[in-house]
Amino acid sequence: MKKLFYITIITIVLSTTAWGMDNTTNTTSIDLSQKISKQDIKKINLAHAYYIYGGNPKRAIALLKPYIDDKKNIKARYIYASALSRYDLNTSLTMLKDLTDEGYPYAMETYGEKRTCDLNKYNKSCQKQGYDKLLKTTYITWRKANPEELYNDAYQQYLDIPEDQRVNKQHTWYSNKADKLLRQCAEEDFFQCANALQLGYYSVKNRTEKQEHEYKYYKDIAKKILIDVKNKNLIPSYIACFDKTKESEYTVCLTHDEYKKMLDNLAIKGNLRGYSDLSYFLFNNNDKYGLTHFVSFYQYLLYPDVKLPNELKTSYDKAIKLNNGLGWDLKMISTNIKPWEKLYNDKKLNGFFNKVNQLSS
């Protein structure tokens, strides 16, 4: 059963990322004003892409400026504040402080442990439970309340079980509690749970007929979740079978046609990171293309004049058509502003840094 325990740990490591739900156009989310339109959401998501992938914080700032005065536009305010840190650190920190006070965990992480714990709202909590526990609790609270974040109560309860208690005393299977929770969230179309169960059954030697049935059942559920993109922002590189000569029984591998179907579904749902990653897997492993010829989808989306092979362009144009104007969003991640802080605080480099910012304006 050591194998099961080892595989379970791997599953947890690959599953601790927060996955976003398919609610890109939800205009009643707690991090968007109810007055905001679908076109506005597209602009906010595009600004996010320019900041994260396009290396163009100025463009992101310009796109987001119309939305930051409304306090309900938390996502826009956070991306704006992060992008602004390079040009106006003081204003950026003021905005991040406000967002941290409002309980936005991504801003709290960017704002930093010391500054967050110095705030009246969090000072006692930091002293009592520590910053890391506070941050984790804040993330869970946020995901429970925000329909744009995927929160599964059963899976969260599973993660809260101490690792050594997730398997039974004999180390032959999950504990009763862990087993029940994993089955529950697998039936609720949560990839990590279906995958954990199929991994568990895979590790059982000399499976009985019933266990073989369960193994195939949960592996099929995991495959269907992937193909239909039921968990948005699930990064294909975590599960893609890169070595086709070593097809693994425990890795959830799709056929080429299934991956193509998944690619179309990623486009329909506007999953920018997922579509870009899976495109790389499908096209960069094609003998027609080498690494020097591959252009990522997000590069094409942000800079449509970029040159790329005909077959790749055909696929990307199809994706934009399938998306049908929904827009392309990214899973929110916390940003790091420490490099800009160091440059601002370094008297020797500060002047040079400001000149570089002026030139890039």
mmCIF file of C-alpha atoms in Angstrom, residues 20-29 31-33 36-46 48 75 146-150 229 231-233 265-272 323 325-331:
data_model
loop_
_atom_site.group_PDB
_atom_site.id
_atom_site.type_symbol
_atom_site.label_atom_id
_atom_site.label_comp_id
_atom_site.label_asym_id
_atom_site.label_seq_id
_atom_site.Cartn_x
_atom_site.Cartn_y
_atom_site.Cartn_z
ATOM 1 C CA GLY A 20 -11.891 28.367 -11.635
ATOM 2 C CA MET A 21 -15.482 27.587 -12.539
ATOM 3 C CA ASP A 22 -17.073 28.204 -15.904
ATOM 4 C CA ASN A 23 -18.734 31.486 -15.019
ATOM 5 C CA THR A 24 -16.761 33.897 -17.173
ATOM 6 C CA THR A 25 -19.797 36.015 -17.962
ATOM 7 C CA ASN A 26 -21.369 35.951 -14.510
ATOM 8 C CA THR A 27 -22.138 39.591 -13.762
ATOM 9 C CA THR A 28 -23.325 39.044 -10.188
ATOM 10 C CA SER A 29 -20.006 37.787 -8.881
ATOM 11 C CA ASP A 31 -15.627 40.558 -7.478
ATOM 12 C CA LEU A 32 -17.465 42.318 -10.310
ATOM 13 C CA SER A 33 -19.960 45.160 -10.314
ATOM 14 C CA ILE A 36 -20.601 45.527 -15.757
ATOM 15 C CA SER A 37 -21.279 44.105 -19.229
ATOM 16 C CA LYS A 38 -19.889 41.054 -21.013
ATOM 17 C CA GLN A 39 -17.764 43.357 -23.154
ATOM 18 C CA ASP A 40 -16.327 44.901 -20.001
ATOM 19 C CA ILE A 41 -15.505 41.450 -18.628
ATOM 20 C CA LYS A 42 -13.716 40.625 -21.890
ATOM 21 C CA LYS A 43 -11.607 43.781 -21.520
ATOM 22 C CA ILE A 44 -10.719 42.961 -17.923
ATOM 23 C CA ASN A 45 -9.706 39.434 -18.911
ATOM 24 C CA LEU A 46 -7.720 40.770 -21.857
ATOM 25 C CA HIS A 48 -5.093 40.267 -17.277
ATOM 26 C CA LYS A 75 -10.527 41.573 -9.957
ATOM 27 C CA ASN A 146 -17.291 33.517 -5.195
ATOM 28 C CA PRO A 147 -19.031 31.642 -8.042
ATOM 29 C CA GLU A 148 -16.019 32.275 -10.288
ATOM 30 C CA GLU A 149 -13.905 30.027 -8.064
ATOM 31 C CA LEU A 150 -14.396 26.276 -7.953
ATOM 32 C CA VAL A 229 -13.600 20.668 -19.583
ATOM 33 C CA ASN A 231 -13.171 21.851 -14.323
ATOM 34 C CA LYS A 232 -12.022 25.126 -15.813
ATOM 35 C CA ASN A 233 -8.347 26.080 -15.556
ATOM 36 C CA ASN A 265 -14.161 22.739 -25.497
ATOM 37 C CA LEU A 266 -11.386 24.835 -23.988
ATOM 38 C CA ALA A 267 -11.962 27.365 -26.787
ATOM 39 C CA ILE A 268 -15.733 27.352 -26.316
ATOM 40 C CA LYS A 269 -15.308 28.055 -22.600
ATOM 41 C CA GLY A 270 -12.598 30.668 -23.113
ATOM 42 C CA ASN A 271 -9.892 28.979 -21.062
ATOM 43 C CA LEU A 272 -6.767 30.803 -22.212
ATOM 44 C CA ASN A 323 -15.257 31.133 -28.565
ATOM 45 C CA GLY A 325 -17.075 36.472 -28.457
ATOM 46 C CA LEU A 326 -17.208 35.036 -24.934
ATOM 47 C CA GLY A 327 -13.658 36.151 -24.223
ATOM 48 C CA TRP A 328 -10.629 34.425 -22.704
ATOM 49 C CA ASP A 329 -9.992 34.348 -19.002
ATOM 50 C CA LEU A 330 -7.166 33.199 -16.755
ATOM 51 C CA LYS A 331 -7.099 31.584 -13.378
#
